[in-house]
Amino acid sequence: MSVPFSSIAEHIKLDLLSKTHALDNANKRKEISRTFISDTVTVPTEEMYAYGSLATLGDDVYFEPSTAALEAHVAQITGKEAGLFISSGTASNQIALRTHLKQPPYSILCDHRAHIHKYEAGGAAFHSGAAVIPVVPANKHHLTLQDVKDNIIISSDVHFAPTEVVALENTLNGTIIPQEEVIAISDYVHSLGLKMHMDGARIWHVAAETSTPFKELCDPFDSVSLCFSKGLGAPVGSCLVGTKAFITQARRFRKLFGGGMRQTGMLAACAAYALSNNFPKLPAVHGLARKLEVGLEEIGANILSRAETCMIFYDPSPLGITYDEIGDRGSALSEPLFLGGSRLVVHIQTSEAAVDDFLNIVRQLSEEKRAAGWVRPQNHVNGDVKDVYVRRVPKAKEI
């Protein structure tokens, strides 16, 4: 049965913009300024969108000028030969690993908390057929050369999958790997003829905190993935950098994985805007994170992982307080706080008022507990971060 084309056209019409669209976006930006769950919640500003709208209109599977300029720039600042714009950090890491790994059996050595191991849906096994060797750092902070030597598989024993890639993450849970340790690991791994990959999703924070040039941070690695959508606040994208030959093959895998995008100029321009305008904001972000750490410690909470960059992990149980109590009190504010448990993440759109409100809640709850007779346990000492964070289960009214 045929129908008039006009009726089909009418049927598929869609208008996503509501009458309150501008107000809704303003409210969302306010909400994000009070969200401590992750830095992935950052949103483009109107200025970023305006800049993005001026980008070129090429097809990136063929050639897109703005995207090519971004790739070349990131390669240049990291001291690599070439770059590849990819839709996400997970895709960038997995494409890098697949490009390095040629013929199984093989294994990847990384920190047991690493994103490529815990939070990329088993991608190393699925995409590359690789085993992962997750290592617990002996110092409970970062992998050392000795950790790598103790766990790397270089045996010819047929029972084992030889290690082909050592992957480091910097920052990891907001903490920085000392550069001298990175260099020592790299020298050892390369002496074995093996590869080094860095998940540098938040490497921007390392450069901002340590004043270390990006080339110096990236020199020890054969490939590096850098995210634009976390600390820098761009809407989408990461850049993978390496040699020209490596990136040529990575581009093929990007297409194979379904990651070849078309008119990416606007996304690339947003990333460029973030590099120019948002990277300079990171020292202030670190300052807010340290304010959280100092405030929590003064109140009496335990600090599980300190604010080396944009994250802090804390334990309020010495105050007799639970994460749920803090979260419920935060949700009840006239301008709610959005919390995720033991992990607090500060980002370029976090407001100082939100930090003050959070600390006031913890302080008030602590005073209420003391008034009710709570006594801090004498043997309560700082512990280790056992996981990325403890997620609050929202109440029905919050879902």
Tab-separated table of C-alpha atoms in Angstrom:
chain	number	residue	atom	x	y	z
A	1	MET	CA	0.000	0.000	0.000
A	2	SER	CA	1.467	3.341	-0.989
A	3	VAL	CA	0.805	6.569	0.836
A	4	PRO	CA	1.599	10.176	-0.058
A	5	PHE	CA	5.275	11.007	0.523
A	6	SER	CA	4.201	14.060	2.537
A	7	SER	CA	2.554	11.810	5.119
A	8	ILE	CA	5.726	9.713	5.465
A	9	ALA	CA	7.787	12.872	5.880
A	10	GLU	CA	5.340	14.142	8.496
A	11	HIS	CA	5.500	10.816	10.342
A	12	ILE	CA	9.273	10.875	10.784
A	13	LYS	CA	9.584	14.504	11.900
A	14	LEU	CA	11.265	15.047	15.251
A	15	ASP	CA	11.919	18.240	17.159
A	16	LEU	CA	14.293	17.642	20.071
A	17	LEU	CA	14.283	21.234	21.283
A	18	SER	CA	11.649	21.928	23.881
A	19	LYS	CA	10.265	25.363	24.698
A	20	THR	CA	12.384	25.310	27.859
A	21	HIS	CA	15.506	24.057	26.099
A	22	ALA	CA	17.766	26.983	27.057
A	23	LEU	CA	16.581	26.940	30.671
A	24	ASP	CA	17.029	23.169	30.861
A	25	ASN	CA	20.626	23.504	29.687
A	26	ALA	CA	21.314	26.264	32.201
A	27	ASN	CA	19.923	24.048	34.961
A	28	LYS	CA	22.028	21.133	33.750
A	29	ARG	CA	25.178	23.232	33.896
A	30	LYS	CA	24.262	24.197	37.459
A	31	GLU	CA	23.778	20.524	38.330
A	32	ILE	CA	27.156	19.623	36.847
A	33	SER	CA	28.851	22.319	38.925
A	34	ARG	CA	27.639	20.374	41.980
A	35	THR	CA	28.431	16.856	40.743
A	36	PHE	CA	31.371	14.976	42.287
A	37	ILE	CA	30.723	11.593	40.624
A	38	SER	CA	33.095	11.978	37.671
A	39	ASP	CA	34.752	14.508	35.390
A	40	THR	CA	33.042	12.844	32.413
A	41	VAL	CA	29.943	14.902	33.275
A	42	THR	CA	31.498	18.150	32.051
A	43	VAL	CA	29.609	19.793	29.197
A	44	PRO	CA	30.546	22.148	26.362
A	45	THR	CA	30.070	25.834	27.017
A	46	GLU	CA	28.277	28.066	24.556
A	47	GLU	CA	31.662	29.485	23.557
A	48	MET	CA	32.996	25.984	22.801
A	49	TYR	CA	29.940	25.203	20.666
A	50	ALA	CA	30.316	28.496	18.814
A	51	TYR	CA	33.954	27.721	18.032
A	52	GLY	CA	33.069	24.174	17.001
A	53	SER	CA	30.435	25.381	14.558
A	54	LEU	CA	33.166	27.129	12.539
A	55	ALA	CA	35.100	23.909	11.857
A	56	THR	CA	35.635	22.362	8.435
A	57	LEU	CA	33.110	19.936	6.970
A	58	GLY	CA	35.272	17.094	5.648
A	59	ASP	CA	34.659	13.350	5.952
A	60	ASP	CA	37.237	11.898	8.332
A	61	VAL	CA	37.206	8.429	6.779
A	62	TYR	CA	38.663	10.204	3.735
A	63	PHE	CA	40.115	13.482	5.022
A	64	GLU	CA	38.842	16.080	7.451
A	65	PRO	CA	41.042	19.232	7.747
A	66	SER	CA	40.145	20.322	11.297
A	67	THR	CA	40.513	16.761	12.603
A	68	ALA	CA	43.822	16.303	10.781
A	69	ALA	CA	45.094	19.554	12.316
A	70	LEU	CA	44.128	18.355	15.808
A	71	GLU	CA	45.825	14.990	15.260
A	72	ALA	CA	49.009	16.655	14.026
A	73	HIS	CA	49.048	19.103	16.946
A	74	VAL	CA	48.625	16.428	19.617
A	75	ALA	CA	51.321	14.331	17.943
A	76	GLN	CA	53.619	17.346	17.960
A	77	ILE	CA	53.143	18.258	21.635
A	78	THR	CA	53.617	14.633	22.706
A	79	GLY	CA	56.701	14.137	20.537
A	80	LYS	CA	55.145	11.423	18.371
A	81	GLU	CA	55.016	11.128	14.604
A	82	ALA	CA	51.258	10.899	14.114
A	83	GLY	CA	47.893	10.982	15.850
A	84	LEU	CA	44.426	9.522	15.386
A	85	PHE	CA	41.151	11.038	16.638
A	86	ILE	CA	38.995	8.323	18.212
A	87	SER	CA	35.514	8.471	19.696
A	88	SER	CA	36.430	7.417	23.254
A	89	GLY	CA	39.257	6.555	25.613
A	90	THR	CA	38.164	2.921	25.760
A	91	ALA	CA	38.250	2.645	21.953
A	92	SER	CA	41.604	4.410	21.854
A	93	ASN	CA	43.164	2.034	24.406
A	94	GLN	CA	41.745	-1.066	22.763
A	95	ILE	CA	42.785	-0.023	19.259
A	96	ALA	CA	46.287	0.690	20.574
A	97	LEU	CA	46.554	-2.734	22.173
A	98	ARG	CA	45.199	-4.484	19.096
A	99	THR	CA	47.699	-2.633	16.919
A	100	HIS	CA	50.641	-3.650	19.108
A	101	LEU	CA	49.598	-7.293	19.458
A	102	LYS	CA	50.341	-9.425	16.412
A	103	GLN	CA	50.008	-13.157	17.054
A	104	PRO	CA	48.644	-14.796	20.209
A	105	PRO	CA	49.307	-16.148	22.725
A	106	TYR	CA	50.344	-12.989	24.499
A	107	SER	CA	49.616	-11.001	27.641
A	108	ILE	CA	49.373	-7.397	28.803
A	109	LEU	CA	50.829	-6.382	32.167
A	110	CYS	CA	49.117	-3.524	34.015
A	111	ASP	CA	48.088	-2.258	37.441
A	112	HIS	CA	45.195	-4.264	38.898
A	113	ARG	CA	43.146	-1.035	39.065
A	114	ALA	CA	43.828	-0.097	35.438
A	115	HIS	CA	40.951	1.032	33.259
A	116	ILE	CA	41.980	-1.344	30.457
A	117	HIS	CA	41.639	-4.239	32.916
A	118	LYS	CA	38.589	-3.339	34.997
A	119	TYR	CA	36.427	-0.913	33.063
A	120	GLU	CA	36.666	-1.717	29.366
A	121	ALA	CA	34.297	-4.700	29.344
A	122	GLY	CA	37.021	-7.299	28.870
A	123	GLY	CA	38.086	-5.580	25.663
A	124	ALA	CA	41.648	-6.933	25.675
A	125	ALA	CA	40.331	-10.497	25.591
A	126	PHE	CA	37.505	-9.775	23.155
A	127	HIS	CA	39.314	-7.614	20.622
A	128	SER	CA	42.869	-8.930	20.895
A	129	GLY	CA	42.596	-12.399	22.442
A	130	ALA	CA	45.014	-11.209	25.111
A	131	ALA	CA	45.433	-12.337	28.684
A	132	VAL	CA	45.857	-9.575	31.259
A	133	ILE	CA	48.314	-9.744	34.143
A	134	PRO	CA	46.856	-7.402	36.808
A	135	VAL	CA	49.550	-6.481	39.321
A	136	VAL	CA	49.005	-5.111	42.832
A	137	PRO	CA	51.723	-2.503	43.475
A	138	ALA	CA	53.852	-3.449	46.465
A	139	ASN	CA	53.864	0.186	47.586
A	140	LYS	CA	50.045	0.394	47.185
A	141	HIS	CA	50.414	3.542	45.071
A	142	HIS	CA	52.019	2.856	41.685
A	143	LEU	CA	53.749	0.092	39.778
A	144	THR	CA	57.518	-0.006	40.146
A	145	LEU	CA	60.242	-1.597	38.075
A	146	GLN	CA	60.442	-4.403	40.619
A	147	ASP	CA	56.694	-5.025	40.336
A	148	VAL	CA	57.106	-5.372	36.586
A	149	LYS	CA	60.139	-7.639	36.849
A	150	ASP	CA	58.329	-9.843	39.377
A	151	ASN	CA	55.271	-10.338	37.154
A	152	ILE	CA	56.275	-10.013	33.504
A	153	ILE	CA	56.227	-13.254	31.514
A	154	ILE	CA	59.268	-13.663	29.301
A	155	SER	CA	59.486	-17.439	29.620
A	156	SER	CA	59.408	-19.799	26.641
A	157	ASP	CA	57.384	-22.258	28.737
A	158	VAL	CA	54.379	-23.213	26.624
A	159	HIS	CA	52.072	-22.981	29.649
A	160	PHE	CA	52.282	-19.191	29.716
A	161	ALA	CA	51.223	-16.294	27.489
A	162	PRO	CA	54.352	-14.147	27.005
A	163	THR	CA	53.987	-10.467	27.854
A	164	GLU	CA	54.033	-8.244	24.782
A	165	VAL	CA	52.793	-4.916	26.205
A	166	VAL	CA	53.233	-3.187	29.547
A	167	ALA	CA	50.484	-0.604	30.025
A	168	LEU	CA	50.671	2.179	32.586
A	169	GLU	CA	47.899	4.601	33.498
A	170	ASN	CA	48.772	8.168	34.453
A	171	THR	CA	46.977	9.451	36.401
A	172	LEU	CA	45.476	6.351	37.997
A	173	ASN	CA	42.636	7.145	40.400
A	174	GLY	CA	43.988	10.684	40.368
A	175	THR	CA	47.485	9.690	41.490
A	176	ILE	CA	50.696	10.392	39.578
A	177	ILE	CA	53.339	7.807	38.709
A	178	PRO	CA	56.804	9.275	39.398
A	179	GLN	CA	58.422	9.931	36.036
A	180	GLU	CA	61.709	8.340	37.076
A	181	GLU	CA	59.808	5.098	37.729
A	182	VAL	CA	58.109	5.311	34.337
A	183	ILE	CA	61.499	5.716	32.653
A	184	ALA	CA	62.999	2.788	34.577
A	185	ILE	CA	60.101	0.517	33.587
A	186	SER	CA	60.273	1.688	29.984
A	187	ASP	CA	64.017	1.101	29.702
A	188	TYR	CA	63.610	-2.429	31.047
A	189	VAL	CA	60.595	-3.290	28.864
A	190	HIS	CA	62.236	-1.934	25.732
A	191	SER	CA	65.441	-3.842	26.519
A	192	LEU	CA	63.317	-6.977	26.143
A	193	GLY	CA	62.007	-5.815	22.776
A	194	LEU	CA	58.483	-5.308	24.171
A	195	LYS	CA	56.060	-2.382	23.884
A	196	MET	CA	54.893	0.329	26.287
A	197	HIS	CA	51.390	1.878	26.150
A	198	MET	CA	50.078	4.674	28.329
A	199	ASP	CA	46.446	5.219	29.139
A	200	GLY	CA	46.905	8.953	29.512
A	201	ALA	CA	43.231	9.819	29.784
A	202	ARG	CA	44.138	12.357	32.470
A	203	ILE	CA	47.765	13.015	31.505
A	204	TRP	CA	46.768	16.686	31.238
A	205	HIS	CA	46.547	16.736	35.035
A	206	VAL	CA	50.066	15.321	35.390
A	207	ALA	CA	51.508	18.039	33.181
A	208	ALA	CA	49.556	20.731	35.025
A	209	GLU	CA	50.569	19.505	38.475
A	210	THR	CA	54.232	18.708	37.815
A	211	SER	CA	54.982	21.309	35.108
A	212	THR	CA	56.451	18.519	32.996
A	213	PRO	CA	56.292	18.926	29.190
A	214	PHE	CA	54.019	16.439	27.443
A	215	LYS	CA	56.868	15.150	25.278
A	216	GLU	CA	58.844	14.215	28.378
A	217	LEU	CA	55.820	12.433	29.876
A	218	CYS	CA	55.180	10.529	26.640
A	219	ASP	CA	58.737	9.740	25.493
A	220	PRO	CA	58.929	6.421	27.415
A	221	PHE	CA	55.899	5.036	25.548
A	222	ASP	CA	55.351	3.583	22.092
A	223	SER	CA	51.724	4.718	22.152
A	224	VAL	CA	49.683	7.092	24.275
A	225	SER	CA	45.934	7.671	24.524
A	226	LEU	CA	44.843	11.148	25.648
A	227	CYS	CA	41.210	12.033	26.477
A	228	PHE	CA	39.513	15.338	25.646
A	229	SER	CA	36.167	14.593	27.325
A	230	LYS	CA	37.271	14.252	30.967
A	231	GLY	CA	39.503	16.892	32.497
A	232	LEU	CA	39.394	19.148	29.451
A	233	GLY	CA	35.593	19.250	29.135
A	234	ALA	CA	35.177	18.553	25.406
A	235	PRO	CA	32.033	16.615	24.422
A	236	VAL	CA	33.608	13.598	22.698
A	237	GLY	CA	36.925	12.092	21.807
A	238	SER	CA	40.452	10.939	22.501
A	239	CYS	CA	43.650	11.035	20.488
A	240	LEU	CA	45.960	8.071	20.047
A	241	VAL	CA	49.567	8.926	19.175
A	242	GLY	CA	52.539	6.869	18.002
A	243	THR	CA	54.721	6.293	14.967
A	244	LYS	CA	53.338	6.872	11.469
A	245	ALA	CA	53.313	3.131	10.790
A	246	PHE	CA	51.538	2.442	14.076
A	247	ILE	CA	48.848	5.068	13.439
A	248	THR	CA	48.333	3.854	9.865
A	249	GLN	CA	47.505	0.392	11.204
A	250	ALA	CA	45.486	1.840	14.106
A	251	ARG	CA	43.363	3.755	11.584
A	252	ARG	CA	42.578	0.454	9.884
A	253	PHE	CA	41.537	-1.098	13.203
A	254	ARG	CA	39.447	1.976	14.005
A	255	LYS	CA	37.508	1.338	10.823
A	256	LEU	CA	37.301	-2.404	11.535
A	257	PHE	CA	35.901	-1.720	15.014
A	258	GLY	CA	33.233	0.558	13.504
A	259	GLY	CA	34.898	3.714	14.786
A	260	GLY	CA	35.423	5.526	11.502
A	261	MET	CA	33.415	8.745	11.787
A	262	ARG	CA	32.439	11.219	9.124
A	263	GLN	CA	32.072	14.971	9.774
A	264	THR	CA	34.216	15.125	12.913
A	265	GLY	CA	35.373	18.710	12.388
A	266	MET	CA	33.036	20.121	15.041
A	267	LEU	CA	34.238	17.549	17.603
A	268	ALA	CA	37.882	18.241	16.760
A	269	ALA	CA	37.317	21.988	17.075
A	270	CYS	CA	35.729	21.501	20.513
A	271	ALA	CA	38.807	19.526	21.547
A	272	ALA	CA	41.062	22.291	20.217
A	273	TYR	CA	39.046	24.863	22.165
A	274	ALA	CA	39.490	22.726	25.280
A	275	LEU	CA	43.264	22.575	24.827
A	276	SER	CA	43.495	26.351	24.523
A	277	ASN	CA	40.922	27.422	27.089
A	278	ASN	CA	40.313	24.602	29.572
A	279	PHE	CA	43.759	23.134	30.173
A	280	PRO	CA	44.847	26.354	31.983
A	281	LYS	CA	42.023	25.766	34.502
A	282	LEU	CA	43.462	22.504	35.841
A	283	PRO	CA	45.681	24.015	38.587
A	284	ALA	CA	42.552	25.578	40.104
A	285	VAL	CA	40.840	22.181	39.929
A	286	HIS	CA	43.702	20.650	41.896
A	287	GLY	CA	43.411	23.452	44.427
A	288	LEU	CA	39.737	22.640	45.016
A	289	ALA	CA	40.574	18.953	45.431
A	290	ARG	CA	43.176	19.840	48.057
A	291	LYS	CA	40.596	22.026	49.800
A	292	LEU	CA	38.347	18.959	50.052
A	293	GLU	CA	41.205	16.881	51.445
A	294	VAL	CA	42.212	19.458	54.052
A	295	GLY	CA	38.603	20.060	55.081
A	296	LEU	CA	37.778	16.379	55.463
A	297	GLU	CA	40.934	15.728	57.441
A	298	GLU	CA	40.206	18.650	59.768
A	299	ILE	CA	36.729	17.275	60.407
A	300	GLY	CA	38.187	13.847	61.198
A	301	ALA	CA	37.466	11.699	58.150
A	302	ASN	CA	40.103	9.277	56.952
A	303	ILE	CA	41.824	10.077	53.659
A	304	LEU	CA	42.232	6.892	51.624
A	305	SER	CA	43.942	8.493	48.632
A	306	ARG	CA	45.156	12.073	48.673
A	307	ALA	CA	44.355	14.868	46.242
A	308	GLU	CA	47.415	14.604	44.020
A	309	THR	CA	45.339	15.974	41.141
A	310	CYS	CA	41.555	16.018	40.710
A	311	MET	CA	40.393	13.115	42.895
A	312	ILE	CA	40.225	12.281	46.543
A	313	PHE	CA	39.049	9.086	48.258
A	314	TYR	CA	37.819	9.330	51.813
A	315	ASP	CA	36.223	7.268	54.582
A	316	PRO	CA	33.704	9.000	56.909
A	317	SER	CA	33.176	5.993	59.182
A	318	PRO	CA	35.516	7.299	61.940
A	319	LEU	CA	32.921	10.070	62.348
A	320	GLY	CA	30.100	7.556	62.622
A	321	ILE	CA	28.792	8.656	59.206
A	322	THR	CA	27.938	6.610	56.143
A	323	TYR	CA	28.171	7.587	52.477
A	324	ASP	CA	24.395	7.234	52.238
A	325	GLU	CA	23.845	9.739	55.033
A	326	ILE	CA	26.098	12.260	53.298
A	327	GLY	CA	24.449	11.590	49.960
A	328	ASP	CA	20.929	11.921	51.366
A	329	ARG	CA	21.789	15.206	53.067
A	330	GLY	CA	23.361	16.466	49.854
A	331	SER	CA	20.316	15.456	47.824
A	332	ALA	CA	18.052	17.348	50.211
A	333	LEU	CA	19.736	20.720	49.669
A	334	SER	CA	17.785	23.364	47.754
A	335	GLU	CA	20.617	23.062	45.220
A	336	PRO	CA	21.435	19.337	45.494
A	337	LEU	CA	24.861	17.770	45.494
A	338	PHE	CA	25.419	14.662	43.377
A	339	LEU	CA	27.747	12.186	45.086
A	340	GLY	CA	29.018	8.709	44.330
A	341	GLY	CA	30.504	7.364	47.562
A	342	SER	CA	34.153	7.283	48.588
A	343	ARG	CA	35.418	8.982	45.427
A	344	LEU	CA	35.156	12.733	44.989
A	345	VAL	CA	36.090	14.078	41.563
A	346	VAL	CA	36.644	17.782	40.968
A	347	HIS	CA	36.527	19.135	37.421
A	348	ILE	CA	36.730	22.424	35.538
A	349	GLN	CA	33.021	23.115	36.111
A	350	THR	CA	32.957	22.298	39.850
A	351	SER	CA	31.958	25.346	41.890
A	352	GLU	CA	33.722	26.350	45.078
A	353	ALA	CA	30.264	26.713	46.654
A	354	ALA	CA	29.662	23.011	46.024
A	355	VAL	CA	32.909	22.144	47.798
A	356	ASP	CA	31.934	24.346	50.754
A	357	ASP	CA	28.452	22.812	50.905
A	358	PHE	CA	29.869	19.295	50.890
A	359	LEU	CA	32.281	20.029	53.725
A	360	ASN	CA	29.509	21.736	55.711
A	361	ILE	CA	27.353	18.615	55.382
A	362	VAL	CA	30.113	16.337	56.667
A	363	ARG	CA	30.889	18.763	59.484
A	364	GLN	CA	27.239	19.059	60.491
A	365	LEU	CA	26.676	15.306	60.441
A	366	SER	CA	29.834	14.795	62.502
A	367	GLU	CA	28.627	17.269	65.107
A	368	GLU	CA	25.224	15.574	65.228
A	369	LYS	CA	26.844	12.166	65.751
A	370	ARG	CA	29.054	13.484	68.554
A	371	ALA	CA	26.036	15.115	70.201
A	372	ALA	CA	24.289	11.741	70.034
A	373	GLY	CA	27.216	10.063	71.812
A	374	TRP	CA	29.375	8.772	68.963
A	375	VAL	CA	32.994	8.136	69.998
A	376	ARG	CA	35.668	7.756	67.348
A	377	PRO	CA	37.257	4.279	67.465
A	378	GLN	CA	40.791	4.505	68.831
A	379	ASN	CA	42.206	1.997	66.351
A	380	HIS	CA	40.702	3.565	63.234
A	381	VAL	CA	43.560	4.353	60.867
A	382	ASN	CA	43.767	5.269	57.226
A	383	GLY	CA	43.203	2.331	54.914
A	384	ASP	CA	43.888	1.554	51.299
A	385	VAL	CA	41.723	2.316	48.310
A	386	LYS	CA	40.198	-1.058	47.503
A	387	ASP	CA	38.317	0.036	44.428
A	388	VAL	CA	37.694	3.082	42.288
A	389	TYR	CA	34.707	4.071	44.374
A	390	VAL	CA	31.763	2.826	46.393
A	391	ARG	CA	28.622	3.673	44.503
A	392	ARG	CA	25.635	4.884	46.431
A	393	VAL	CA	22.380	3.129	45.629
A	394	PRO	CA	19.950	5.989	44.927
A	395	LYS	CA	16.684	6.159	46.798
A	396	ALA	CA	13.565	5.742	44.694
A	397	LYS	CA	12.985	9.491	44.577
A	398	GLU	CA	16.486	10.057	43.162
A	399	ILE	CA	16.230	7.612	40.244
